[in-house]
Short mmCIF file of C-alpha atoms in Angstrom, two decimals:
data_model
loop_
_atom_site.label_atom_id
_atom_site.label_comp_id
_atom_site.label_asym_id
_atom_site.label_seq_id
_atom_site.Cartn_x
_atom_site.Cartn_y
_atom_site.Cartn_z
CA MET A 318 105.01 190.66 -18.62
CA ILE A 319 103.52 190.73 -21.93
CA THR A 320 104.11 189.24 -25.31
CA ILE A 321 105.68 191.88 -27.64
CA THR A 322 104.43 191.90 -31.15
CA GLU A 323 104.76 194.11 -34.11
CA GLN A 324 102.60 194.14 -37.34
CA LYS A 325 104.14 192.38 -40.39
CA PRO A 326 104.49 194.52 -43.47
CA PHE A 327 101.01 194.63 -45.24
CA GLU A 328 102.66 193.23 -48.50
CA GLU A 329 103.74 190.20 -46.61
CA ILE A 330 100.25 189.59 -45.22
CA LEU A 331 98.76 189.99 -48.75
CA GLN A 332 101.33 187.47 -50.04
CA SER A 333 100.22 184.96 -47.28
CA LEU A 334 96.62 185.42 -48.44
CA GLU A 335 97.41 185.34 -52.08
CA LYS A 336 95.28 182.33 -52.81
CA ASN A 337 92.42 183.33 -50.54
CA THR A 338 89.47 185.58 -51.37
CA ALA A 339 87.56 185.78 -48.07
CA VAL A 340 89.20 186.40 -44.77
CA TYR A 341 87.92 186.42 -41.18
CA ILE A 342 90.03 188.57 -38.81
CA ILE A 343 90.65 187.73 -35.22
CA GLY A 344 92.33 190.27 -32.81
CA CYS A 345 93.32 189.85 -29.19
CA GLY A 346 92.17 191.98 -26.26
CA THR A 347 95.29 191.47 -24.12
CA CYS A 348 98.95 192.02 -25.14
CA ALA A 349 98.26 192.96 -28.79
CA THR A 350 95.67 195.51 -27.67
CA MET A 351 97.98 197.06 -25.18
CA LEU A 352 100.70 197.24 -27.88
CA HIS A 353 98.28 198.70 -30.55
CA THR A 354 99.20 195.79 -32.88
CA GLY A 355 96.02 193.72 -32.75
CA GLY A 356 93.23 195.47 -30.81
CA LYS A 357 89.80 196.61 -32.13
CA SER A 358 91.14 199.68 -33.95
CA GLU A 359 93.93 197.78 -35.69
CA VAL A 360 91.49 195.03 -36.70
CA LEU A 361 89.24 197.61 -38.26
CA THR A 362 92.11 199.21 -40.12
CA MET A 363 93.28 195.82 -41.32
CA LYS A 364 89.65 195.09 -42.52
CA GLU A 365 89.66 198.26 -44.51
CA ARG A 366 93.11 197.68 -46.08
CA LEU A 367 92.17 194.08 -46.95
CA GLU A 368 88.98 195.22 -48.68
CA GLU A 369 90.86 197.90 -50.54
CA ALA A 370 93.20 195.18 -51.74
CA GLY A 371 90.15 193.31 -53.12
CA LYS A 372 89.63 190.70 -50.26
CA LYS A 373 86.23 190.03 -48.84
CA VAL A 374 86.18 190.23 -45.01
CA THR A 375 83.29 187.97 -43.78
CA GLY A 376 83.64 189.23 -40.19
CA TRP A 377 85.92 189.93 -37.31
CA MET A 378 86.18 189.71 -33.51
CA VAL A 379 88.63 190.57 -30.76
CA ILE A 380 88.99 187.59 -28.44
CA PRO A 381 89.61 188.77 -24.86
CA THR A 382 92.81 186.58 -24.48
CA ALA A 383 93.49 184.78 -27.81
CA CYS A 384 95.96 182.24 -26.16
CA ASP A 385 93.32 181.19 -23.74
CA GLN A 386 91.22 177.90 -23.93
CA LEU A 387 88.06 180.18 -24.07
CA THR A 388 89.08 180.95 -27.72
CA LYS A 389 87.42 177.61 -28.57
CA ALA A 390 84.04 178.85 -27.32
CA ALA A 391 84.45 182.21 -29.26
CA LEU A 392 85.27 180.25 -32.52
CA VAL A 393 82.17 178.04 -31.98
CA GLU A 394 79.96 181.04 -31.30
CA SER A 395 81.03 182.81 -34.58
CA ALA A 396 81.36 179.61 -36.62
CA ARG A 397 78.87 180.72 -39.23
CA THR A 398 80.66 183.91 -40.35
CA ILE A 399 84.12 182.28 -39.90
CA GLN A 400 83.05 179.44 -42.21
CA GLU A 401 82.05 181.98 -44.88
CA ALA A 402 85.66 182.84 -45.24
CA ASP A 403 88.46 180.57 -46.68
CA SER A 404 91.12 181.93 -44.26
CA ILE A 405 91.67 183.43 -40.87
CA LEU A 406 94.03 186.24 -40.26
CA VAL A 407 95.11 186.44 -36.61
CA MET A 408 96.26 189.75 -35.20
CA ALA A 409 97.66 188.16 -32.03
CA CYS A 410 101.00 186.74 -30.88
CA ALA A 411 102.12 183.30 -32.14
CA PHE A 412 100.40 181.76 -29.13
CA GLY A 413 97.10 183.24 -30.33
CA VAL A 414 97.65 182.06 -33.93
CA GLN A 415 98.50 178.63 -32.81
CA THR A 416 95.56 178.43 -30.41
CA VAL A 417 93.18 179.42 -33.20
CA GLY A 418 94.80 176.82 -35.41
CA PHE A 419 94.51 174.25 -32.66
CA TYR A 420 90.65 174.60 -32.47
CA ILE A 421 89.72 175.09 -36.03
CA GLU A 422 90.87 173.20 -39.20
CA MET A 423 90.96 176.31 -41.48
CA GLN A 424 93.89 178.05 -42.99
CA VAL A 425 95.25 180.35 -40.25
CA TYR A 426 97.75 183.20 -40.99
CA PRO A 427 99.62 185.49 -38.74
CA ALA A 428 99.43 189.27 -39.14
CA LEU A 429 102.06 189.91 -36.47
CA ASN A 430 105.69 189.00 -35.68
CA THR A 431 106.14 187.80 -32.10
CA LEU A 432 109.28 189.29 -30.78
CA PHE A 433 109.71 188.33 -27.06
CA VAL A 434 108.00 188.16 -23.74
CA GLY A 435 108.76 191.64 -22.49
CA LYS A 436 109.16 193.26 -19.04
CA GLU A 437 107.98 196.91 -18.93
CA GLU A 438 111.10 198.84 -17.80
CA GLY A 439 109.49 202.19 -18.08
CA PRO A 440 106.19 203.48 -19.47
CA GLY A 441 105.71 201.86 -22.81
CA HIS A 442 109.40 200.54 -22.88
CA PHE A 443 109.78 196.83 -22.81
CA ILE A 444 112.92 194.79 -22.54
CA ASP A 445 113.79 191.11 -22.99
CA VAL A 446 114.81 189.74 -19.65
CA CYS A 447 114.39 185.98 -19.99
CA MET A 448 114.92 183.39 -22.84
CA GLN A 449 113.21 180.55 -20.86
CA CYS A 450 116.31 178.36 -21.04
CA GLY A 451 115.18 176.04 -18.35
CA ASN A 452 118.29 176.41 -16.26
CA CYS A 453 118.31 179.70 -14.34
CA VAL A 454 121.55 181.43 -13.64
CA LEU A 455 120.19 184.51 -11.84
CA ALA A 456 121.64 183.39 -8.52
CA SER A 457 125.21 184.08 -9.65
CA THR A 458 124.50 187.10 -11.82
CA ALA A 459 122.96 189.60 -9.41
CA GLY A 460 119.47 188.86 -10.78
CA ILE A 461 120.25 189.96 -14.33
CA CYS A 462 120.22 187.36 -17.09
CA PRO A 463 123.32 187.53 -19.23
CA LEU A 464 122.01 184.77 -21.54
CA VAL A 465 119.48 187.17 -22.99
CA ARG A 466 120.76 190.67 -21.97
CA CYS A 467 124.30 190.06 -23.23
CA ALA A 468 124.47 189.83 -27.07
CA LYS A 469 126.85 186.88 -26.76
CA SER A 470 125.14 185.18 -23.82
CA LEU A 471 128.48 185.22 -21.92
CA LEU A 472 128.53 183.70 -18.46
CA ASN A 473 131.96 184.72 -17.23
CA GLY A 474 132.11 188.46 -17.72
CA PRO A 475 131.92 190.97 -20.58
CA CYS A 476 133.57 190.69 -23.99
CA GLY A 477 136.05 193.34 -25.23
CA GLY A 478 133.18 195.03 -26.87
CA SER A 479 131.76 196.53 -23.71
CA VAL A 480 132.45 200.24 -23.94
CA GLY A 481 131.38 202.84 -21.34
CA GLY A 482 128.80 200.37 -20.11
CA LYS A 483 127.27 199.87 -23.54
CA CYS A 484 127.14 196.88 -25.86
CA GLU A 485 129.19 196.62 -29.06
CA VAL A 486 126.14 195.66 -31.01
CA ASN A 487 124.29 198.90 -30.36
CA PRO A 488 125.28 201.83 -28.15
CA ASP A 489 121.64 202.18 -26.91
CA ILE A 490 121.88 198.71 -25.32
CA PRO A 491 123.41 198.63 -21.88
CA CYS A 492 126.13 195.98 -21.37
CA ALA A 493 124.52 193.30 -19.15
CA TRP A 494 127.90 192.63 -17.49
CA GLN A 495 128.31 196.21 -16.56
CA ILE A 496 124.86 196.16 -14.76
CA ILE A 497 125.83 192.77 -13.10
CA TYR A 498 129.19 194.18 -12.08
CA ASP A 499 127.73 197.31 -10.66
CA ARG A 500 125.05 195.41 -8.72
CA LEU A 501 127.50 192.95 -7.31
CA ALA A 502 129.88 195.74 -6.35
CA ALA A 503 127.08 197.60 -4.50
CA GLN A 504 126.25 194.43 -2.78
CA GLY A 505 129.78 193.76 -1.81
CA ARG A 506 129.80 190.54 -3.86
CA LEU A 507 132.39 191.20 -6.39
CA VAL A 508 134.47 188.17 -5.10
CA GLU A 509 131.76 185.97 -6.55
CA LEU A 510 132.97 187.00 -10.16
CA ASP A 511 136.22 184.98 -9.46
CA LYS A 512 134.42 181.72 -9.88
CA ILE A 513 134.41 180.18 -13.40
CA GLU A 514 130.77 179.52 -14.41
CA PRO A 515 130.22 176.02 -15.51
CA ILE A 516 129.43 175.11 -19.07
CA ARG A 517 125.77 175.31 -19.96
CA ASP A 518 123.46 172.43 -20.49
CA TRP A 519 121.47 173.75 -23.40
CA GLY A 520 119.41 170.55 -23.44
CA THR A 521 116.82 172.25 -21.23
CA SER A 522 116.42 175.08 -23.64
CA ALA A 523 114.61 175.12 -27.14
CA SER A 524 117.93 173.88 -28.59
CA GLY A 525 117.26 170.43 -26.78
CA GLY A 526 114.15 169.78 -29.01
CA PRO A 527 110.38 170.58 -28.48
CA ARG A 528 109.54 171.03 -24.85
CA TRP A 529 106.47 170.12 -22.84
CA PHE A 530 105.29 170.03 -19.27
CA ASN A 531 102.70 168.13 -17.23
CA VAL A 532 101.28 169.55 -14.05
CA VAL A 533 101.47 166.99 -11.23
CA THR A 534 99.05 167.41 -8.42
CA SER A 535 99.48 166.09 -4.91
CA ASP A 536 96.77 163.39 -5.30
CA GLU A 537 98.56 161.77 -8.19
CA MET B 1135 157.31 172.69 -28.47
CA SER B 1136 156.20 175.77 -30.39
CA LYS B 1137 158.75 178.49 -30.93
CA LEU B 1138 156.43 181.04 -29.34
CA ARG B 1139 156.12 178.95 -26.13
CA GLU B 1140 159.85 178.30 -26.09
CA ALA B 1141 160.64 182.06 -26.46
CA LEU B 1142 158.03 183.17 -23.87
CA GLU B 1143 158.89 180.46 -21.31
CA GLY B 1144 162.46 181.34 -21.79
CA GLY B 1145 161.70 184.96 -20.85
CA LYS B 1146 162.50 186.32 -24.29
CA PHE B 1147 160.76 189.35 -25.76
CA VAL B 1148 158.82 188.23 -28.87
CA VAL B 1149 157.68 189.93 -32.05
CA ILE B 1150 154.58 188.35 -33.62
CA GLY B 1151 152.89 189.25 -36.83
CA GLU B 1152 149.38 188.77 -38.16
CA ILE B 1153 147.83 187.84 -41.45
CA GLY B 1154 144.21 188.11 -42.37
CA PRO B 1155 142.93 185.42 -44.75
CA PRO B 1156 141.26 186.92 -47.84
CA LYS B 1157 137.62 186.73 -49.01
CA GLY B 1158 138.05 184.24 -51.90
CA VAL B 1159 140.53 181.49 -52.73
CA ASN B 1160 143.50 183.68 -53.94
CA ILE B 1161 145.81 183.25 -51.04
CA ASP B 1162 149.09 183.97 -52.77
CA LYS B 1163 149.32 187.59 -51.56
CA CYS B 1164 148.55 186.57 -47.94
CA LEU B 1165 151.16 183.79 -47.99
CA GLU B 1166 153.67 186.20 -49.64
CA ASP B 1167 153.07 188.76 -46.75
CA ALA B 1168 153.69 185.82 -44.35
CA ASP B 1169 156.97 184.85 -46.17
CA ASN B 1170 158.16 188.43 -45.92
CA LEU B 1171 158.06 188.13 -42.16
CA ARG B 1172 160.00 184.88 -42.08
CA ASP B 1173 162.78 185.05 -39.46
CA ARG B 1174 161.50 188.46 -38.42
CA VAL B 1175 158.67 187.22 -36.17
CA VAL B 1176 158.42 184.20 -33.97
CA ALA B 1177 154.87 183.48 -34.99
CA LEU B 1178 152.03 184.81 -37.08
CA ASN B 1179 148.38 185.22 -35.88
CA VAL B 1180 145.85 184.11 -38.37
CA THR B 1181 142.52 185.88 -37.82
CA ASP B 1182 139.30 183.96 -37.52
CA LEU B 1183 136.60 185.70 -39.57
CA GLN B 1184 137.77 188.98 -38.20
CA SER B 1185 135.08 191.65 -37.67
CA ALA B 1186 132.45 188.87 -38.45
CA VAL B 1187 133.36 189.14 -42.10
CA MET B 1188 133.14 185.85 -44.09
CA ARG B 1189 136.60 184.77 -45.47
CA ILE B 1190 138.79 181.72 -45.69
CA GLY B 1191 139.03 180.02 -42.40
CA SER B 1192 141.91 180.51 -39.99
CA MET B 1193 142.76 176.80 -39.78
CA ALA B 1194 143.32 176.34 -43.64
CA VAL B 1195 145.70 179.32 -43.68
CA CYS B 1196 147.55 178.23 -40.54
CA ALA B 1197 148.03 174.82 -42.07
CA LYS B 1198 149.45 176.54 -45.26
CA LEU B 1199 151.93 178.42 -42.98
CA VAL B 1200 152.92 175.18 -41.29
CA GLU B 1201 153.63 173.70 -44.74
CA ARG B 1202 155.99 176.58 -45.39
CA GLY B 1203 157.73 176.22 -42.21
CA LEU B 1204 156.17 179.31 -40.55
CA GLU B 1205 154.57 179.15 -37.20
CA PRO B 1206 150.99 180.23 -36.76
CA VAL B 1207 148.80 181.31 -33.87
CA PHE B 1208 145.42 179.84 -34.66
CA GLN B 1209 142.75 182.37 -33.70
CA LEU B 1210 139.61 180.52 -32.69
CA SER B 1211 136.43 182.39 -31.83
CA CYS B 1212 133.29 181.20 -29.96
CA ARG B 1213 131.01 182.98 -32.32
CA ASP B 1214 130.51 180.46 -35.15
CA ARG B 1215 130.96 177.04 -33.61
CA ASN B 1216 129.31 175.06 -30.86
CA ARG B 1217 131.31 172.87 -28.43
CA LEU B 1218 131.29 169.88 -30.88
CA ALA B 1219 132.77 171.98 -33.67
CA LEU B 1220 135.26 173.82 -31.44
CA GLN B 1221 136.69 170.63 -29.99
CA SER B 1222 136.83 168.91 -33.39
CA ASP B 1223 138.48 171.85 -35.01
CA LEU B 1224 141.06 171.85 -32.31
CA LEU B 1225 141.89 168.27 -32.80
CA SER B 1226 141.98 168.90 -36.62
CA ALA B 1227 144.33 171.87 -36.06
CA TRP B 1228 146.76 169.67 -34.00
CA VAL B 1229 147.00 167.05 -36.72
CA LEU B 1230 147.79 169.82 -39.15
CA GLY B 1231 150.75 170.88 -37.09
CA ILE B 1232 149.16 173.88 -35.39
CA GLU B 1233 150.43 174.39 -31.77
CA ASN B 1234 149.39 177.90 -30.64
CA VAL B 1235 145.81 178.78 -30.15
CA LEU B 1236 144.29 182.15 -29.33
CA CYS B 1237 140.78 181.81 -27.84
CA LEU B 1238 138.48 184.75 -28.53
CA THR B 1239 134.87 185.57 -28.02
CA GLY B 1240 134.52 186.91 -31.60
CA ASP B 1241 132.84 190.08 -32.75
CA HIS B 1242 129.06 189.79 -32.98
CA PRO B 1243 127.72 189.03 -36.45
CA ASN B 1244 125.78 192.30 -36.42
CA LEU B 1245 129.14 193.95 -36.96
CA GLY B 1246 130.01 192.10 -40.05
CA ASP B 1247 128.91 191.41 -43.59
CA HIS B 1248 126.39 188.63 -42.63
CA ALA B 1249 124.56 190.59 -40.09
CA GLU B 1250 121.45 188.21 -40.30
CA ALA B 1251 123.54 185.14 -39.25
CA MET B 1252 122.55 183.17 -36.11
CA SER B 1253 125.37 183.63 -33.54
CA VAL B 1254 126.48 180.61 -31.60
CA TYR B 1255 128.44 181.58 -28.49
CA ASP B 1256 127.71 178.10 -26.96
CA LEU B 1257 130.91 178.46 -24.96
CA ASP B 1258 132.56 181.68 -23.82
CA THR B 1259 136.31 182.29 -24.03
CA ILE B 1260 136.92 181.12 -20.57
CA GLN B 1261 135.00 177.86 -21.08
CA LEU B 1262 136.83 177.39 -24.41
CA LEU B 1263 140.18 177.69 -22.71
CA LYS B 1264 139.01 175.27 -20.19
CA ALA B 1265 137.75 172.84 -22.78
CA THR B 1266 141.04 173.11 -24.68
CA SER B 1267 143.03 172.53 -21.55
CA THR B 1268 140.91 169.34 -21.02
CA LEU B 1269 141.83 168.21 -24.55
CA ASN B 1270 145.47 168.81 -23.61
CA GLN B 1271 144.89 166.33 -20.69
CA GLY B 1272 143.55 163.70 -23.08
CA PHE B 1273 139.89 164.06 -22.50
CA ASP B 1274 136.90 165.76 -24.20
CA MET B 1275 134.50 168.04 -22.38
CA THR B 1276 132.29 165.15 -21.31
CA ARG B 1277 135.34 163.24 -19.98
CA HIS B 1278 135.68 160.75 -22.79
CA GLU B 1279 139.24 159.64 -23.25
CA LEU B 1280 140.92 160.76 -26.43
CA ASP B 1281 143.01 158.47 -28.59
CA GLY B 1282 146.04 160.66 -28.66
CA LYS B 1283 146.04 164.09 -27.05
CA PRO B 1284 147.22 167.51 -28.36
CA ASP B 1285 149.48 169.86 -26.38
CA PHE B 1286 148.31 173.32 -27.38
CA PHE B 1287 149.94 176.54 -26.14
CA LEU B 1288 146.94 178.60 -25.17
CA GLY B 1289 146.51 182.30 -25.33
CA ALA B 1290 143.69 184.76 -24.63
CA VAL B 1291 142.97 188.46 -25.28
CA ALA B 1292 143.14 191.30 -22.90
CA THR B 1293 141.85 194.87 -23.14
CA PRO B 1294 144.05 197.36 -21.49
CA ALA B 1295 141.64 200.11 -22.08
CA ALA B 1296 138.67 198.23 -20.58
CA ASP B 1297 136.28 200.06 -18.32
CA PRO B 1298 136.03 199.03 -15.50
CA LEU B 1299 139.55 197.62 -15.61
CA GLU B 1300 138.97 195.75 -12.30
CA HIS B 1301 136.51 193.48 -14.14
CA GLU B 1302 138.99 192.92 -16.97
CA ILE B 1303 141.65 191.84 -14.28
CA ILE B 1304 139.13 189.41 -12.73
CA GLU B 1305 138.58 187.88 -16.17
CA MET B 1306 142.24 187.69 -16.88
CA GLY B 1307 142.67 185.73 -13.64
CA LYS B 1308 139.82 183.32 -14.74
CA LYS B 1309 141.46 182.93 -18.20
CA ILE B 1310 144.75 181.97 -16.67
CA GLU B 1311 142.90 179.50 -14.35
CA ALA B 1312 141.30 178.04 -17.40
CA GLY B 1313 144.61 177.54 -19.11
CA ALA B 1314 145.80 180.77 -20.82
CA ARG B 1315 149.67 180.95 -20.81
CA PHE B 1316 149.97 184.21 -22.71
CA PHE B 1317 147.88 187.30 -23.42
CA GLN B 1318 147.63 189.32 -26.60
CA THR B 1319 146.12 192.75 -26.04
CA GLN B 1320 143.79 194.97 -28.04
CA ALA B 1321 145.68 197.79 -29.92
CA VAL B 1322 147.65 200.00 -27.48
CA TYR B 1323 147.99 203.70 -28.40
CA GLU B 1324 148.35 205.13 -24.84
CA PRO B 1325 151.56 203.92 -23.28
CA GLU B 1326 150.73 205.52 -19.93
CA LYS B 1327 147.40 203.82 -19.73
CA PHE B 1328 149.09 200.56 -20.82
CA LYS B 1329 151.58 201.06 -17.97
CA ARG B 1330 148.83 201.29 -15.46
CA PHE B 1331 147.30 198.17 -16.85
CA MET B 1332 150.60 196.25 -16.83
CA ASP B 1333 151.27 197.41 -13.12
CA GLN B 1334 148.04 195.51 -12.25
CA VAL B 1335 148.69 192.44 -14.28
CA GLN B 1336 152.29 191.79 -13.27
CA GLN B 1337 150.84 189.73 -10.32
CA PHE B 1338 149.82 187.07 -12.78
CA LYS B 1339 153.34 186.43 -14.11
CA VAL B 1340 151.86 185.58 -17.45
CA PRO B 1341 153.46 187.01 -20.56
CA VAL B 1342 151.55 189.97 -22.14
CA ILE B 1343 152.16 190.70 -25.84
CA ALA B 1344 151.08 194.29 -26.68
CA GLY B 1345 148.85 194.80 -29.76
CA ILE B 1346 150.31 197.29 -32.22
CA VAL B 1347 147.94 198.38 -35.03
CA ILE B 1348 149.48 200.42 -37.78
CA LEU B 1349 147.62 203.70 -38.09
CA LYS B 1350 147.03 204.60 -41.74
CA SER B 1351 145.28 207.85 -41.52
CA ALA B 1352 143.34 210.19 -39.27
CA ALA B 1353 140.09 209.01 -40.72
CA MET B 1354 140.96 205.42 -39.85
CA ALA B 1355 141.87 206.45 -36.37
CA SER B 1356 138.53 208.15 -35.86
CA PHE B 1357 136.71 205.13 -37.40
CA MET B 1358 138.46 202.79 -34.98
CA ASN B 1359 137.66 205.11 -32.10
CA SER B 1360 133.88 204.97 -32.85
CA ASN B 1361 133.63 201.40 -34.25
CA MET B 1362 136.36 199.14 -32.68
CA PRO B 1363 135.45 198.24 -29.17
CA GLY B 1364 138.22 198.55 -26.64
CA ILE B 1365 140.40 200.90 -28.74
CA SER B 1366 141.04 204.39 -27.80
CA ILE B 1367 143.33 206.55 -29.79
CA PRO B 1368 144.34 209.82 -28.36
CA ASP B 1369 143.49 213.09 -30.18
CA SER B 1370 147.25 214.09 -30.33
CA LEU B 1371 147.94 210.99 -32.45
CA ILE B 1372 144.89 211.69 -34.71
CA GLU B 1373 146.17 215.30 -35.14
CA GLU B 1374 149.73 214.03 -35.94
CA MET B 1375 148.31 211.92 -38.79
CA ALA B 1376 145.92 214.62 -39.97
CA GLU B 1377 148.82 217.10 -40.32
CA THR B 1378 150.76 214.65 -42.49
CA LYS B 1379 150.56 214.94 -46.32
CA LYS B 1380 149.01 211.94 -48.02
CA GLU B 1381 152.34 210.96 -49.73
CA ASP B 1382 154.10 210.99 -46.34
CA ARG B 1383 151.55 208.94 -44.53
CA ARG B 1384 153.26 205.57 -44.86
CA LYS B 1385 156.44 207.11 -43.43
CA LYS B 1386 154.50 208.63 -40.59
CA ALA B 1387 152.77 205.33 -39.90
CA VAL B 1388 156.16 203.61 -39.62
CA GLU B 1389 157.32 206.37 -37.40
CA ILE B 1390 154.37 206.28 -35.06
CA THR B 1391 154.46 202.42 -34.90
CA ILE B 1392 158.11 202.31 -34.05
CA ARG B 1393 157.61 205.01 -31.41
CA LEU B 1394 154.77 203.05 -29.74
CA ILE B 1395 156.85 199.75 -29.83
CA ARG B 1396 159.76 201.53 -28.16
CA GLN B 1397 157.37 202.97 -25.46
CA VAL B 1398 155.67 199.70 -24.67
CA LYS B 1399 158.78 197.36 -24.94
CA PRO B 1400 160.10 197.91 -21.38
CA LEU B 1401 156.54 197.22 -20.00
CA CYS B 1402 155.63 193.84 -21.50
CA GLN B 1403 156.93 190.57 -22.96
CA GLY B 1404 156.32 191.15 -26.61
CA VAL B 1405 154.58 193.05 -29.43
CA HIS B 1406 151.93 191.83 -31.83
CA ILE B 1407 151.95 193.91 -35.05
CA MET B 1408 148.69 194.08 -36.87
CA PRO B 1409 149.12 195.71 -40.23
CA LEU B 1410 145.48 195.78 -41.45
CA GLY B 1411 146.53 195.77 -45.09
CA TRP B 1412 149.82 197.58 -44.95
CA ASP B 1413 151.66 194.32 -44.59
CA GLU B 1414 154.62 195.48 -46.66
CA LEU B 1415 155.54 198.06 -43.88
CA VAL B 1416 156.02 195.40 -41.23
CA PRO B 1417 159.48 194.21 -42.17
CA GLU B 1418 160.75 197.73 -42.13
CA ILE B 1419 158.99 198.53 -38.83
CA ILE B 1420 160.67 195.41 -37.28
CA LYS B 1421 164.12 196.36 -38.60
CA GLU B 1422 163.88 199.99 -37.48
CA ALA B 1423 162.55 199.12 -34.10
CA GLY B 1424 165.70 197.13 -33.69
CA PHE B 1425 164.47 193.59 -33.69
CA ASP B 1426 165.87 192.41 -37.01
#
């Protein structure tokens, strides 16, 4: 499971930094390095391009895991070169960008778009399997989530757009309901499809407002 | 009681039409097409942002039909409205005199002219049917009592060419359980396949109205085959259109449509003619098919 990112168009990054002259670049040694979107080599290329575009790059680092609390220590350690800049460009997922912003009161800009938390289905091929809705339906869908793998998040079977096991949105996308149907059929559970799935409570999802969570330990 | 309900419950074979609201506020042509079908069809479907293309809403055009003494089938898709809007639109439709509702999932916005839109799909078709049935009983989805209840005649869509068909049959059963009292099908071009489908759905004893889309050209047929989900037009029909000279195409379209209607008529409880722009051919088709 890794956070899938892609680099923003360079023009968009330059636009974000329009009013800034000196930039400090932070990459991430975990997901963004694996995906070649924010590892050491991408950070160095970004440095070069920003310099070509007339920006001063005061320094750079690749934090092992940018979304981690240890990011705070890394920022303190490099405080001097960071403070020489008037902005920080973060080549990590949105968790990393927000973690940096949480520990430092400087202007922080994203260099990447965060797409989804991906599951590696085959070498280098990641798919979106969970939307973190807070109300898991996998028990009745043969372990395949239709909320995120069906383009219409349908809970009671496919739409009329499922053709030859493919989705109407894109013939390269398998129809989630075809997969669910095939798995239930193989497990002798087709009869379970007769049940009308209840209406969703979206209150547990992002739609219900900002979410938070407190760990409760046994001594509390 | 709606005329469509009366006819279907009385075991009559029905002919229903369809009009597509325009993009823009000039609705004269669309109302004229509807007027031309007066007394020829029992009801007229009004599409709801068909193919995810932004247009006038289905409810407004349905209300215009009611004003003119024509009976609409209000197509309502799950794509653009959450459960608040769906239920509210249903109550609004009822006070405007709309009695027939066809619940649909709705083509994905990706396929339309506002591909960047956020899709809703808060409810799926089956849940929408259930919610509408609940309104008919005098309650909203959270069991609050309504001050005055509607009495909609509810329909849903079926895809005879679905693969696997078994799953489609399961879904049809659930749609009926949720309140569907009639089905309209995707365009039918293969009567044999349609017969196999009908053989399997007879068990439900719910009327099925076959979808008949007027074929305009071989190019349109190929386009529909590759772009319209759930539609499969056989090569023989495409060749028949391809061999027809451009000036004879309308005549050929009428001939093919009438042939299809005659082939499906003994198998189902009605036909739903979708002209896709060739609205002026529909009166002739209905007459020639022997329904006038």
